[in-house]
PDB file of C-alpha atoms in Angstrom:
ATOM      1  CA  MET A   1      21.686  -0.218 -11.982  1.00 34.00           C
ATOM      2  CA  ALA A   2      21.137  -3.058  -9.504  1.00 36.00           C
ATOM      3  CA  GLU A   3      21.113  -6.751 -10.377  1.00 44.00           C
ATOM      4  CA  THR A   4      18.810  -7.884 -13.176  1.00 43.00           C
ATOM      5  CA  SER A   5      16.165  -9.198 -10.760  1.00 58.00           C
ATOM      6  CA  GLN A   6      15.862  -5.712  -9.250  1.00 91.00           C
ATOM      7  CA  ARG A   7      15.204  -3.958 -12.532  1.00 95.00           C
ATOM      8  CA  ALA A   8      11.970  -3.401 -14.415  1.00 97.00           C
ATOM      9  CA  TRP A   9      11.041  -1.851 -17.718  1.00 97.00           C
ATOM     10  CA  GLY A  10       8.127  -0.978 -19.927  1.00 96.00           C
ATOM     11  CA  TYR A  11       6.828   1.088 -22.803  1.00 96.00           C
ATOM     12  CA  GLY A  12       4.158   3.515 -21.648  1.00 97.00           C
ATOM     13  CA  LEU A  13       1.851   6.272 -22.807  1.00 97.00           C
ATOM     14  CA  ALA A  14       2.255   9.496 -20.819  1.00 98.00           C
ATOM     15  CA  THR A  15      -0.499  12.114 -20.519  1.00 98.00           C
ATOM     16  CA  ILE A  16       1.120  15.573 -20.431  1.00 98.00           C
ATOM     17  CA  SER A  17      -0.667  18.852 -19.733  1.00 98.00           C
ATOM     18  CA  ARG A  18       0.006  21.149 -22.701  1.00 97.00           C
ATOM     19  CA  THR A  19      -0.383  24.303 -20.567  1.00 96.00           C
ATOM     20  CA  THR A  20       1.824  23.334 -17.623  1.00 97.00           C
ATOM     21  CA  GLY A  21       4.043  20.608 -19.081  1.00 97.00           C
ATOM     22  CA  VAL A  22       3.226  18.399 -16.082  1.00 97.00           C
ATOM     23  CA  THR A  23       3.076  14.649 -16.717  1.00 98.00           C
ATOM     24  CA  LEU A  24      -0.313  13.733 -15.280  1.00 98.00           C
ATOM     25  CA  ASP A  25       0.002   9.950 -15.511  1.00 98.00           C
ATOM     26  CA  THR A  26       1.604   7.135 -17.500  1.00 98.00           C
ATOM     27  CA  TRP A  27      -0.121   3.943 -18.627  1.00 98.00           C
ATOM     28  CA  PHE A  28       1.995   0.799 -18.996  1.00 98.00           C
ATOM     29  CA  PRO A  29      -0.059  -1.890 -20.761  1.00 97.00           C
ATOM     30  CA  ASP A  30       2.661  -4.549 -20.432  1.00 96.00           C
ATOM     31  CA  PRO A  31       5.214  -3.915 -17.668  1.00 97.00           C
ATOM     32  CA  HIS A  32       8.121  -6.332 -17.199  1.00 97.00           C
ATOM     33  CA  LEU A  33      10.512  -7.406 -14.444  1.00 96.00           C
ATOM     34  CA  GLY A  34      14.202  -7.845 -15.161  1.00 94.00           C
ATOM     35  CA  ALA A  35      16.604  -6.229 -17.592  1.00 93.00           C
ATOM     36  CA  PRO A  36      15.178  -4.868 -20.851  1.00 93.00           C
ATOM     37  CA  PRO A  37      15.726  -6.911 -24.026  1.00 91.00           C
ATOM     38  CA  GLU A  38      18.685  -6.185 -26.278  1.00 89.00           C
ATOM     39  CA  ASN A  39      16.445  -4.480 -28.829  1.00 86.00           C
ATOM     40  CA  PHE A  40      15.006  -2.084 -26.227  1.00 88.00           C
ATOM     41  CA  ASP A  41      15.220   1.400 -27.716  1.00 84.00           C
ATOM     42  CA  ALA A  42      13.829   4.528 -26.080  1.00 81.00           C
ATOM     43  CA  HIS A  43      13.587   6.153 -29.517  1.00 83.00           C
ATOM     44  CA  LEU A  44      11.825   3.254 -31.245  1.00 87.00           C
ATOM     45  CA  LEU A  45       8.430   2.685 -29.628  1.00 91.00           C
ATOM     46  CA  PRO A  46       6.277  -0.357 -30.394  1.00 91.00           C
ATOM     47  CA  ALA A  47       3.283   0.192 -32.659  1.00 92.00           C
ATOM     48  CA  ASP A  48       0.721  -0.413 -29.910  1.00 91.00           C
ATOM     49  CA  ILE A  49       2.157   2.644 -28.121  1.00 94.00           C
ATOM     50  CA  SER A  50       3.103   4.966 -30.989  1.00 93.00           C
ATOM     51  CA  ARG A  51      -0.292   4.665 -32.702  1.00 94.00           C
ATOM     52  CA  HIS A  52      -1.929   6.290 -29.664  1.00 95.00           C
ATOM     53  CA  GLU A  53       0.349   9.340 -29.646  1.00 96.00           C
ATOM     54  CA  ARG A  54      -1.663  12.496 -30.330  1.00 97.00           C
ATOM     55  CA  ASP A  55      -2.858  15.844 -28.995  1.00 98.00           C
ATOM     56  CA  ASP A  56      -6.239  15.967 -27.272  1.00 97.00           C
ATOM     57  CA  ASP A  57      -7.679  19.478 -27.526  1.00 97.00           C
ATOM     58  CA  LEU A  58     -10.663  18.651 -25.318  1.00 97.00           C
ATOM     59  CA  ARG A  59      -8.467  17.811 -22.318  1.00 97.00           C
ATOM     60  CA  ASP A  60      -5.571  20.132 -23.266  1.00 98.00           C
ATOM     61  CA  VAL A  61      -3.111  17.224 -23.107  1.00 98.00           C
ATOM     62  CA  SER A  62      -0.591  15.456 -25.293  1.00 98.00           C
ATOM     63  CA  LEU A  63      -0.253  11.681 -25.307  1.00 98.00           C
ATOM     64  CA  ARG A  64       3.378  10.692 -25.796  1.00 97.00           C
ATOM     65  CA  GLY A  65       5.085   7.329 -25.724  1.00 96.00           C
ATOM     66  CA  VAL A  66       7.873   6.715 -23.220  1.00 96.00           C
ATOM     67  CA  ALA A  67      10.368   3.927 -22.628  1.00 96.00           C
ATOM     68  CA  VAL A  68      11.334   3.460 -18.985  1.00 96.00           C
ATOM     69  CA  VAL A  69      13.930   1.300 -17.206  1.00 96.00           C
ATOM     70  CA  ILE A  70      14.082   1.502 -13.429  1.00 97.00           C
ATOM     71  CA  ASP A  71      15.998   0.182 -10.426  1.00 96.00           C
ATOM     72  CA  LEU A  72      13.455  -1.184  -7.940  1.00 97.00           C
ATOM     73  CA  GLU A  73      15.849  -0.846  -4.997  1.00 96.00           C
ATOM     74  CA  ALA A  74      16.349   2.884  -5.617  1.00 96.00           C
ATOM     75  CA  PRO A  75      13.656   5.507  -4.956  1.00 97.00           C
ATOM     76  CA  PRO A  76      11.483   6.501  -7.923  1.00 97.00           C
ATOM     77  CA  GLU A  77      12.883   9.420  -9.912  1.00 97.00           C
ATOM     78  CA  SER A  78      10.030  10.620 -12.125  1.00 97.00           C
ATOM     79  CA  THR A  79       6.289  10.390 -12.657  1.00 98.00           C
ATOM     80  CA  PRO A  80       6.606   7.605 -15.295  1.00 98.00           C
ATOM     81  CA  ASP A  81       8.983   5.753 -12.940  1.00 98.00           C
ATOM     82  CA  ALA A  82       6.418   6.005 -10.123  1.00 98.00           C
ATOM     83  CA  TYR A  83       3.591   4.831 -12.366  1.00 98.00           C
ATOM     84  CA  LEU A  84       5.618   1.842 -13.576  1.00 98.00           C
ATOM     85  CA  ARG A  85       6.078   0.733  -9.953  1.00 98.00           C
ATOM     86  CA  LEU A  86       2.334   1.031  -9.325  1.00 98.00           C
ATOM     87  CA  HIS A  87       1.632  -1.008 -12.459  1.00 98.00           C
ATOM     88  CA  LEU A  88       4.046  -3.725 -11.331  1.00 98.00           C
ATOM     89  CA  LEU A  89       2.075  -4.035  -8.102  1.00 98.00           C
ATOM     90  CA  SER A  90      -1.320  -4.113  -9.799  1.00 98.00           C
ATOM     91  CA  HIS A  91      -0.156  -6.636 -12.420  1.00 98.00           C
ATOM     92  CA  CYS A  92       0.901  -8.802  -9.426  1.00 97.00           C
ATOM     93  CA  LEU A  93       4.481  -8.899 -10.714  1.00 97.00           C
ATOM     94  CA  VAL A  94       5.781  -7.801  -7.301  1.00 97.00           C
ATOM     95  CA  PRO A  95       4.129  -8.208  -3.870  1.00 96.00           C
ATOM     96  CA  PRO A  96       3.363  -5.257  -1.581  1.00 96.00           C
ATOM     97  CA  ASN A  97       6.250  -3.887   0.496  1.00 95.00           C
ATOM     98  CA  SER A  98       8.875  -5.446  -1.804  1.00 96.00           C
ATOM     99  CA  ILE A  99      10.005  -2.441  -3.885  1.00 97.00           C
ATOM    100  CA  ASN A 100      11.262   1.032  -3.019  1.00 97.00           C
ATOM    101  CA  LEU A 101       8.456   3.614  -2.970  1.00 97.00           C
ATOM    102  CA  ASP A 102      10.301   6.291  -0.961  1.00 96.00           C
ATOM    103  CA  GLY A 103       9.424   9.764  -2.206  1.00 96.00           C
ATOM    104  CA  LEU A 104       6.543   8.507  -4.328  1.00 97.00           C
ATOM    105  CA  PHE A 105       3.977  11.161  -3.366  1.00 96.00           C
ATOM    106  CA  PRO A 106       5.787  14.291  -4.649  1.00 97.00           C
ATOM    107  CA  LEU A 107       6.165  12.592  -8.058  1.00 98.00           C
ATOM    108  CA  LEU A 108       2.412  12.038  -8.409  1.00 98.00           C
ATOM    109  CA  PRO A 109       0.508  15.234  -9.266  1.00 98.00           C
ATOM    110  CA  ILE A 110      -3.098  15.681  -8.221  1.00 98.00           C
ATOM    111  CA  VAL A 111      -5.118  14.789 -11.306  1.00 98.00           C
ATOM    112  CA  ALA A 112      -8.737  15.277 -12.329  1.00 97.00           C
ATOM    113  CA  HIS A 113      -9.550  11.723 -13.363  1.00 97.00           C
ATOM    114  CA  THR A 114     -12.457  11.833 -15.793  1.00 96.00           C
ATOM    115  CA  THR A 115     -14.435   9.483 -17.987  1.00 94.00           C
ATOM    116  CA  ARG A 116     -12.422  10.859 -20.920  1.00 95.00           C
ATOM    117  CA  GLY A 117      -9.036  10.462 -19.235  1.00 96.00           C
ATOM    118  CA  PRO A 118      -6.722  12.546 -16.993  1.00 97.00           C
ATOM    119  CA  VAL A 119      -7.064  16.338 -16.975  1.00 98.00           C
ATOM    120  CA  HIS A 120      -5.106  19.008 -15.119  1.00 98.00           C
ATOM    121  CA  PRO A 121      -7.328  20.117 -12.188  1.00 98.00           C
ATOM    122  CA  ASP A 122      -7.093  23.828 -13.056  1.00 97.00           C
ATOM    123  CA  TYR A 123      -8.017  23.180 -16.668  1.00 98.00           C
ATOM    124  CA  PHE A 124     -10.983  21.057 -15.630  1.00 97.00           C
ATOM    125  CA  GLN A 125     -12.263  23.769 -13.301  1.00 97.00           C
ATOM    126  CA  GLN A 126     -11.898  26.477 -15.940  1.00 97.00           C
ATOM    127  CA  ASN A 127     -13.518  24.367 -18.661  1.00 97.00           C
ATOM    128  CA  ARG A 128     -15.908  22.280 -16.598  1.00 96.00           C
ATOM    129  CA  LEU A 129     -19.021  22.914 -18.702  1.00 96.00           C
ATOM    130  CA  SER A 130     -17.307  22.281 -22.036  1.00 95.00           C
ATOM    131  CA  LEU A 131     -15.762  19.068 -20.747  1.00 96.00           C
ATOM    132  CA  GLN A 132     -19.003  17.825 -19.236  1.00 95.00           C
ATOM    133  CA  LEU A 133     -20.952  18.584 -22.417  1.00 96.00           C
ATOM    134  CA  GLU A 134     -18.470  16.296 -24.203  1.00 95.00           C
ATOM    135  CA  GLY A 135     -19.032  13.524 -21.657  1.00 93.00           C
ATOM    136  CA  ALA A 136     -15.969  14.097 -19.477  1.00 94.00           C
ATOM    137  CA  SER A 137     -17.437  13.753 -15.986  1.00 94.00           C
ATOM    138  CA  LEU A 138     -15.134  13.836 -12.964  1.00 94.00           C
ATOM    139  CA  THR A 139     -14.668  10.498 -11.183  1.00 92.00           C
ATOM    140  CA  SER A 140     -11.957  11.468  -8.691  1.00 94.00           C
ATOM    141  CA  LEU A 141      -9.496  14.223  -7.794  1.00 96.00           C
ATOM    142  CA  ASP A 142      -6.477  12.344  -6.530  1.00 97.00           C
ATOM    143  CA  LYS A 143      -2.810  11.489  -6.915  1.00 97.00           C
ATOM    144  CA  PHE A 144      -3.786   7.866  -7.632  1.00 96.00           C
ATOM    145  CA  GLY A 145      -6.214   6.963 -10.384  1.00 94.00           C
ATOM    146  CA  PRO A 146      -8.628   4.044 -10.001  1.00 96.00           C
ATOM    147  CA  LEU A 147      -6.945   0.711 -10.744  1.00 97.00           C
ATOM    148  CA  LEU A 148      -9.538  -0.195 -13.376  1.00 97.00           C
ATOM    149  CA  ASN A 149      -8.632   2.901 -15.415  1.00 96.00           C
ATOM    150  CA  TYR A 150      -5.309   1.194 -16.154  1.00 97.00           C
ATOM    151  CA  TYR A 151      -5.689  -2.567 -15.718  1.00 97.00           C
ATOM    152  CA  SER A 152      -8.352  -5.248 -15.186  1.00 97.00           C
ATOM    153  CA  PRO A 153      -6.882  -7.945 -12.888  1.00 97.00           C
ATOM    154  CA  PRO A 154      -7.849 -11.432 -14.106  1.00 96.00           C
ATOM    155  CA  GLY A 155     -10.258 -13.396 -11.935  1.00 96.00           C
ATOM    156  CA  VAL A 156     -11.048 -10.367  -9.744  1.00 97.00           C
ATOM    157  CA  ARG A 157     -14.386  -8.682  -8.998  1.00 97.00           C
ATOM    158  CA  ILE A 158     -14.494  -4.981  -8.058  1.00 97.00           C
ATOM    159  CA  ALA A 159     -17.982  -3.627  -7.403  1.00 97.00           C
ATOM    160  CA  ASP A 160     -17.015   0.072  -7.201  1.00 96.00           C
ATOM    161  CA  ALA A 161     -14.021   1.074  -9.324  1.00 94.00           C
ATOM    162  CA  SER A 162     -13.425   4.308  -7.407  1.00 93.00           C
ATOM    163  CA  ARG A 163     -12.571   2.396  -4.206  1.00 96.00           C
ATOM    164  CA  VAL A 164      -9.508   0.515  -5.483  1.00 97.00           C
ATOM    165  CA  ARG A 165      -6.423   2.607  -6.264  1.00 97.00           C
ATOM    166  CA  LEU A 166      -3.778   1.908  -8.883  1.00 98.00           C
ATOM    167  CA  GLY A 167      -1.014   0.050  -7.059  1.00 98.00           C
ATOM    168  CA  ALA A 168      -3.420  -2.324  -5.304  1.00 98.00           C
ATOM    169  CA  HIS A 169      -2.302  -5.969  -5.547  1.00 98.00           C
ATOM    170  CA  LEU A 170      -5.363  -8.198  -6.076  1.00 98.00           C
ATOM    171  CA  SER A 171      -4.845 -11.912  -6.613  1.00 97.00           C
ATOM    172  CA  PRO A 172      -7.263 -14.009  -8.700  1.00 97.00           C
ATOM    173  CA  GLY A 173     -10.373 -14.988  -6.759  1.00 96.00           C
ATOM    174  CA  THR A 174     -10.523 -11.704  -4.824  1.00 97.00           C
ATOM    175  CA  THR A 175     -13.899  -9.975  -4.522  1.00 97.00           C
ATOM    176  CA  VAL A 176     -14.034  -6.322  -3.461  1.00 98.00           C
ATOM    177  CA  MET A 177     -17.618  -5.380  -2.620  1.00 97.00           C
ATOM    178  CA  HIS A 178     -19.108  -1.867  -2.888  1.00 95.00           C
ATOM    179  CA  GLU A 179     -17.884  -0.660   0.520  1.00 95.00           C
ATOM    180  CA  GLY A 180     -14.520  -2.400   0.261  1.00 97.00           C
ATOM    181  CA  PHE A 181     -11.414  -0.246  -0.209  1.00 97.00           C
ATOM    182  CA  VAL A 182      -7.884  -1.261  -1.215  1.00 98.00           C
ATOM    183  CA  ASN A 183      -5.030   1.257  -1.152  1.00 97.00           C
ATOM    184  CA  PHE A 184      -1.826   1.153  -3.191  1.00 97.00           C
ATOM    185  CA  ASN A 185       1.018  -1.154  -2.065  1.00 97.00           C
ATOM    186  CA  ALA A 186      -1.538  -3.365  -0.322  1.00 97.00           C
ATOM    187  CA  GLY A 187      -3.842  -6.214  -1.201  1.00 97.00           C
ATOM    188  CA  THR A 188      -4.455  -9.938  -1.293  1.00 98.00           C
ATOM    189  CA  LEU A 189      -2.250 -12.970  -1.839  1.00 97.00           C
ATOM    190  CA  GLY A 190      -5.101 -15.264  -2.888  1.00 96.00           C
ATOM    191  CA  ALA A 191      -8.880 -15.544  -3.057  1.00 96.00           C
ATOM    192  CA  SER A 192     -10.338 -13.198  -0.437  1.00 97.00           C
ATOM    193  CA  MET A 193     -13.542 -11.305   0.384  1.00 97.00           C
ATOM    194  CA  VAL A 194     -13.059  -7.582   0.951  1.00 97.00           C
ATOM    195  CA  GLU A 195     -15.987  -5.630   2.383  1.00 97.00           C
ATOM    196  CA  GLY A 196     -13.849  -3.406   4.604  1.00 97.00           C
ATOM    197  CA  ARG A 197     -10.703  -1.287   4.352  1.00 96.00           C
ATOM    198  CA  ILE A 198      -7.245  -2.566   3.413  1.00 96.00           C
ATOM    199  CA  SER A 199      -4.834   0.296   4.139  1.00 95.00           C
ATOM    200  CA  GLN A 200      -1.456   0.984   2.522  1.00 95.00           C
ATOM    201  CA  GLY A 201       1.084  -1.743   3.232  1.00 95.00           C
ATOM    202  CA  VAL A 202      -1.439  -4.307   4.496  1.00 96.00           C
ATOM    203  CA  VAL A 203      -1.238  -7.831   3.046  1.00 97.00           C
ATOM    204  CA  VAL A 204      -4.148 -10.290   3.312  1.00 97.00           C
ATOM    205  CA  GLY A 205      -3.691 -14.051   3.090  1.00 97.00           C
ATOM    206  CA  THR A 206      -5.664 -16.550   1.023  1.00 96.00           C
ATOM    207  CA  GLY A 207      -9.181 -17.371   2.189  1.00 95.00           C
ATOM    208  CA  THR A 208      -9.498 -14.371   4.503  1.00 96.00           C
ATOM    209  CA  ASP A 209     -12.730 -12.353   4.864  1.00 96.00           C
ATOM    210  CA  ILE A 210     -12.610  -8.629   5.695  1.00 97.00           C
ATOM    211  CA  GLY A 211     -16.158  -7.974   6.959  1.00 96.00           C
ATOM    212  CA  GLY A 212     -18.328  -4.977   6.163  1.00 96.00           C
ATOM    213  CA  GLY A 213     -16.958  -1.767   7.692  1.00 96.00           C
ATOM    214  CA  ALA A 214     -13.871  -3.523   9.091  1.00 97.00           C
ATOM    215  CA  SER A 215     -10.627  -1.539   9.079  1.00 95.00           C
ATOM    216  CA  ILE A 216      -6.937  -2.446   9.108  1.00 94.00           C
ATOM    217  CA  MET A 217      -4.405   0.150  10.256  1.00 90.00           C
ATOM    218  CA  GLY A 218      -1.866   1.366   7.712  1.00 82.00           C
ATOM    219  CA  THR A 219       1.320   3.377   8.089  1.00 71.00           C
ATOM    220  CA  LEU A 220       0.560   6.537   6.075  1.00 64.00           C
ATOM    221  CA  SER A 221      -0.886   8.569   8.950  1.00 55.00           C
ATOM    222  CA  GLY A 222      -1.473   8.420  12.681  1.00 54.00           C
ATOM    223  CA  GLY A 223       2.086   7.565  13.612  1.00 52.00           C
ATOM    224  CA  GLY A 224       1.795   3.809  13.077  1.00 57.00           C
ATOM    225  CA  LYS A 225       4.985   2.101  11.903  1.00 69.00           C
ATOM    226  CA  GLU A 226       4.164  -1.618  12.044  1.00 77.00           C
ATOM    227  CA  VAL A 227       3.205  -3.139   8.699  1.00 88.00           C
ATOM    228  CA  ILE A 228       0.106  -5.243   9.310  1.00 93.00           C
ATOM    229  CA  SER A 229      -0.538  -8.615   7.709  1.00 95.00           C
ATOM    230  CA  LEU A 230      -3.364 -11.114   7.985  1.00 97.00           C
ATOM    231  CA  GLY A 231      -2.764 -14.828   7.641  1.00 96.00           C
ATOM    232  CA  GLU A 232      -4.891 -17.338   5.784  1.00 96.00           C
ATOM    233  CA  ARG A 233      -8.548 -18.129   6.595  1.00 96.00           C
ATOM    234  CA  CYS A 234      -8.984 -15.192   8.979  1.00 96.00           C
ATOM    235  CA  LEU A 235     -12.209 -13.277   9.633  1.00 96.00           C
ATOM    236  CA  LEU A 236     -12.572  -9.638  10.619  1.00 97.00           C
ATOM    237  CA  GLY A 237     -16.173  -9.284  11.761  1.00 96.00           C
ATOM    238  CA  ALA A 238     -18.336  -6.387  10.618  1.00 96.00           C
ATOM    239  CA  ASN A 239     -17.111  -2.998  11.940  1.00 97.00           C
ATOM    240  CA  SER A 240     -14.107  -4.543  13.655  1.00 97.00           C
ATOM    241  CA  GLY A 241     -10.530  -3.370  13.292  1.00 95.00           C
ATOM    242  CA  ILE A 242      -6.943  -4.325  14.004  1.00 96.00           C
ATOM    243  CA  GLY A 243      -3.640  -2.592  14.616  1.00 94.00           C
ATOM    244  CA  ILE A 244      -1.728  -5.867  15.001  1.00 95.00           C
ATOM    245  CA  SER A 245      -1.016  -8.685  12.594  1.00 96.00           C
ATOM    246  CA  LEU A 246      -3.029 -11.903  12.650  1.00 97.00           C
ATOM    247  CA  GLY A 247      -1.654 -15.374  12.103  1.00 96.00           C
ATOM    248  CA  ASP A 248      -3.568 -18.054  10.210  1.00 96.00           C
ATOM    249  CA  ASP A 249      -7.095 -19.045  11.313  1.00 96.00           C
ATOM    250  CA  CYS A 250      -7.825 -16.046  13.528  1.00 96.00           C
ATOM    251  CA  VAL A 251     -11.174 -14.330  14.145  1.00 96.00           C
ATOM    252  CA  VAL A 252     -11.950 -10.851  15.484  1.00 97.00           C
ATOM    253  CA  GLU A 253     -15.565 -10.529  16.567  1.00 96.00           C
ATOM    254  CA  ALA A 254     -17.852  -7.888  15.081  1.00 97.00           C
ATOM    255  CA  GLY A 255     -17.407  -4.395  16.497  1.00 96.00           C
ATOM    256  CA  LEU A 256     -14.151  -5.098  18.332  1.00 97.00           C
ATOM    257  CA  TYR A 257     -11.172  -2.852  17.540  1.00 96.00           C
ATOM    258  CA  ILE A 258      -7.797  -4.119  18.710  1.00 96.00           C
ATOM    259  CA  THR A 259      -4.812  -1.774  18.821  1.00 93.00           C
ATOM    260  CA  ALA A 260      -1.274  -2.721  19.835  1.00 92.00           C
ATOM    261  CA  GLY A 261      -1.891  -1.440  23.368  1.00 93.00           C
ATOM    262  CA  THR A 262      -5.242  -3.154  23.930  1.00 96.00           C
ATOM    263  CA  ARG A 263      -5.122  -5.283  27.068  1.00 97.00           C
ATOM    264  CA  VAL A 264      -6.158  -8.856  26.333  1.00 96.00           C
ATOM    265  CA  LEU A 265      -6.940 -11.666  28.764  1.00 96.00           C
ATOM    266  CA  VAL A 266      -5.325 -14.926  27.644  1.00 95.00           C
ATOM    267  CA  ARG A 267      -6.099 -18.262  29.233  1.00 87.00           C
ATOM    268  CA  SER A 268      -3.432 -20.929  29.641  1.00 79.00           C
ATOM    269  CA  GLY A 269      -4.763 -24.003  31.418  1.00 77.00           C
ATOM    270  CA  ASP A 270      -6.267 -22.792  34.675  1.00 83.00           C
ATOM    271  CA  LYS A 271      -4.393 -19.500  34.580  1.00 88.00           C
ATOM    272  CA  THR A 272      -5.501 -16.200  33.033  1.00 91.00           C
ATOM    273  CA  GLU A 273      -2.869 -13.655  32.090  1.00 94.00           C
ATOM    274  CA  GLU A 274      -3.298 -10.057  30.905  1.00 94.00           C
ATOM    275  CA  VAL A 275      -1.046  -9.084  27.996  1.00 95.00           C
ATOM    276  CA  LYS A 276      -0.911  -6.298  25.463  1.00 96.00           C
ATOM    277  CA  ALA A 277      -2.272  -7.182  22.046  1.00 96.00           C
ATOM    278  CA  ARG A 278       1.118  -6.497  20.442  1.00 95.00           C
ATOM    279  CA  ASP A 279       2.416  -9.586  22.274  1.00 96.00           C
ATOM    280  CA  LEU A 280      -0.115 -11.690  20.326  1.00 96.00           C
ATOM    281  CA  SER A 281       0.669 -10.135  16.948  1.00 95.00           C
ATOM    282  CA  GLY A 282       1.025 -12.764  14.234  1.00 95.00           C
ATOM    283  CA  LYS A 283       0.084 -15.730  16.425  1.00 96.00           C
ATOM    284  CA  PRO A 284      -2.276 -18.233  14.734  1.00 96.00           C
ATOM    285  CA  GLY A 285      -5.522 -19.812  15.911  1.00 95.00           C
ATOM    286  CA  LEU A 286      -6.913 -17.038  18.126  1.00 96.00           C
ATOM    287  CA  LEU A 287     -10.423 -15.705  18.682  1.00 96.00           C
ATOM    288  CA  PHE A 288     -10.520 -12.103  19.880  1.00 97.00           C
ATOM    289  CA  ARG A 289     -13.787 -11.203  21.573  1.00 96.00           C
ATOM    290  CA  ARG A 290     -15.201  -8.899  24.219  1.00 96.00           C
ATOM    291  CA  ASN A 291     -16.680 -10.659  27.249  1.00 94.00           C
ATOM    292  CA  SER A 292     -20.340  -9.657  27.301  1.00 92.00           C
ATOM    293  CA  SER A 293     -20.445  -9.739  31.106  1.00 93.00           C
ATOM    294  CA  THR A 294     -17.209  -8.023  32.101  1.00 93.00           C
ATOM    295  CA  GLY A 295     -16.375  -6.045  28.949  1.00 93.00           C
ATOM    296  CA  ALA A 296     -12.822  -7.399  28.997  1.00 95.00           C
ATOM    297  CA  VAL A 297     -11.137  -8.273  25.687  1.00 96.00           C
ATOM    298  CA  GLU A 298     -10.228 -11.953  25.531  1.00 95.00           C
ATOM    299  CA  GLY A 299      -7.880 -13.902  23.276  1.00 95.00           C
ATOM    300  CA  LEU A 300      -9.057 -17.505  23.152  1.00 94.00           C
ATOM    301  CA  ALA A 301      -7.407 -20.437  21.420  1.00 92.00           C
ATOM    302  CA  ARG A 302      -9.395 -21.796  18.478  1.00 87.00           C
ATOM    303  CA  ALA A 303      -9.389 -25.404  17.341  1.00 80.00           C
ATOM    304  CA  GLY A 304      -9.249 -26.372  13.669  1.00 71.00           C
ATOM    305  CA  THR A 305      -9.108 -24.065  10.684  1.00 73.00           C
ATOM    306  CA  GLY A 306     -10.685 -20.659  10.318  1.00 68.00           C
ATOM    307  CA  VAL A 307     -13.418 -19.399   8.036  1.00 74.00           C
ATOM    308  CA  GLU A 308     -14.317 -20.879   4.665  1.00 75.00           C
ATOM    309  CA  LEU A 309     -15.217 -18.578   1.792  1.00 75.00           C
ATOM    310  CA  ASN A 310     -18.221 -19.222  -0.420  1.00 74.00           C
ATOM    311  CA  SER A 311     -16.502 -20.887  -3.374  1.00 72.00           C
ATOM    312  CA  ALA A 312     -19.248 -19.706  -5.769  1.00 70.00           C
ATOM    313  CA  LEU A 313     -18.217 -16.085  -5.108  1.00 71.00           C
ATOM    314  CA  HIS A 314     -14.481 -16.579  -5.618  1.00 69.00           C
ATOM    315  CA  THR A 315     -14.048 -18.994  -8.499  1.00 68.00           C
TER     316      THR A 315
END
């Protein structure tokens, strides 16, 4: 094992398909950072876990308690290990991009997430009518369950539970509206408005507003490798998008999508220089806009601070 600060542990409740033996998910109600306590015993589960152990004939699953200790610098080794890492992120015990998630996807089976709990997809398909007659309607078919199936972050509003995955890191004061989406290993560092898409790996600073339909490039597909971050008090206008990081107090106008290779006109005194957007990545106090006469993308210096959130929506 690594140093104590790089370890984590928790008692969880695993959902196991009785037909296939596949662990569908694991719920950790109280995950912890650091080394486990001296009385930690994998064979002696706490009462709040053991009392839920049972067989569920409706879903063809067994619920079994597990005790897990992991090394956060090493890749995950099992489905419960992977789920503990996702819980650490969603409990805001670790920030995005700070723990090893290499090889996570093969450890997460595709699960039929229902209103009665996880079900193996084949079993759900074969027993769809019986399950639905008992109130088990399908909410998603995915490797990641909705965050709210496992944890309710304090001080956070989520309008549509299906659009925030387990592993999202949402700080108190964050509001995710109906069209907002937050992927795993991504999220907010403080009060923020999310009406657009926060892709895997993206971190959003305090006071930032992701406008309706706005999109931030992630690193899961498309060949992108740069991890994008947004500083504090930034605004992504409606239907805008970025493939570069933004420093504090930046604004991207509505409808403008900036990739790393976008050519941007930057004014310095009486001079105007054309640069690639990647050269402006992370710089604070910029307004990105498209000139309505020439169509050229401009990066203009902004005075003062950026946007101010409606405090009534983020208290």
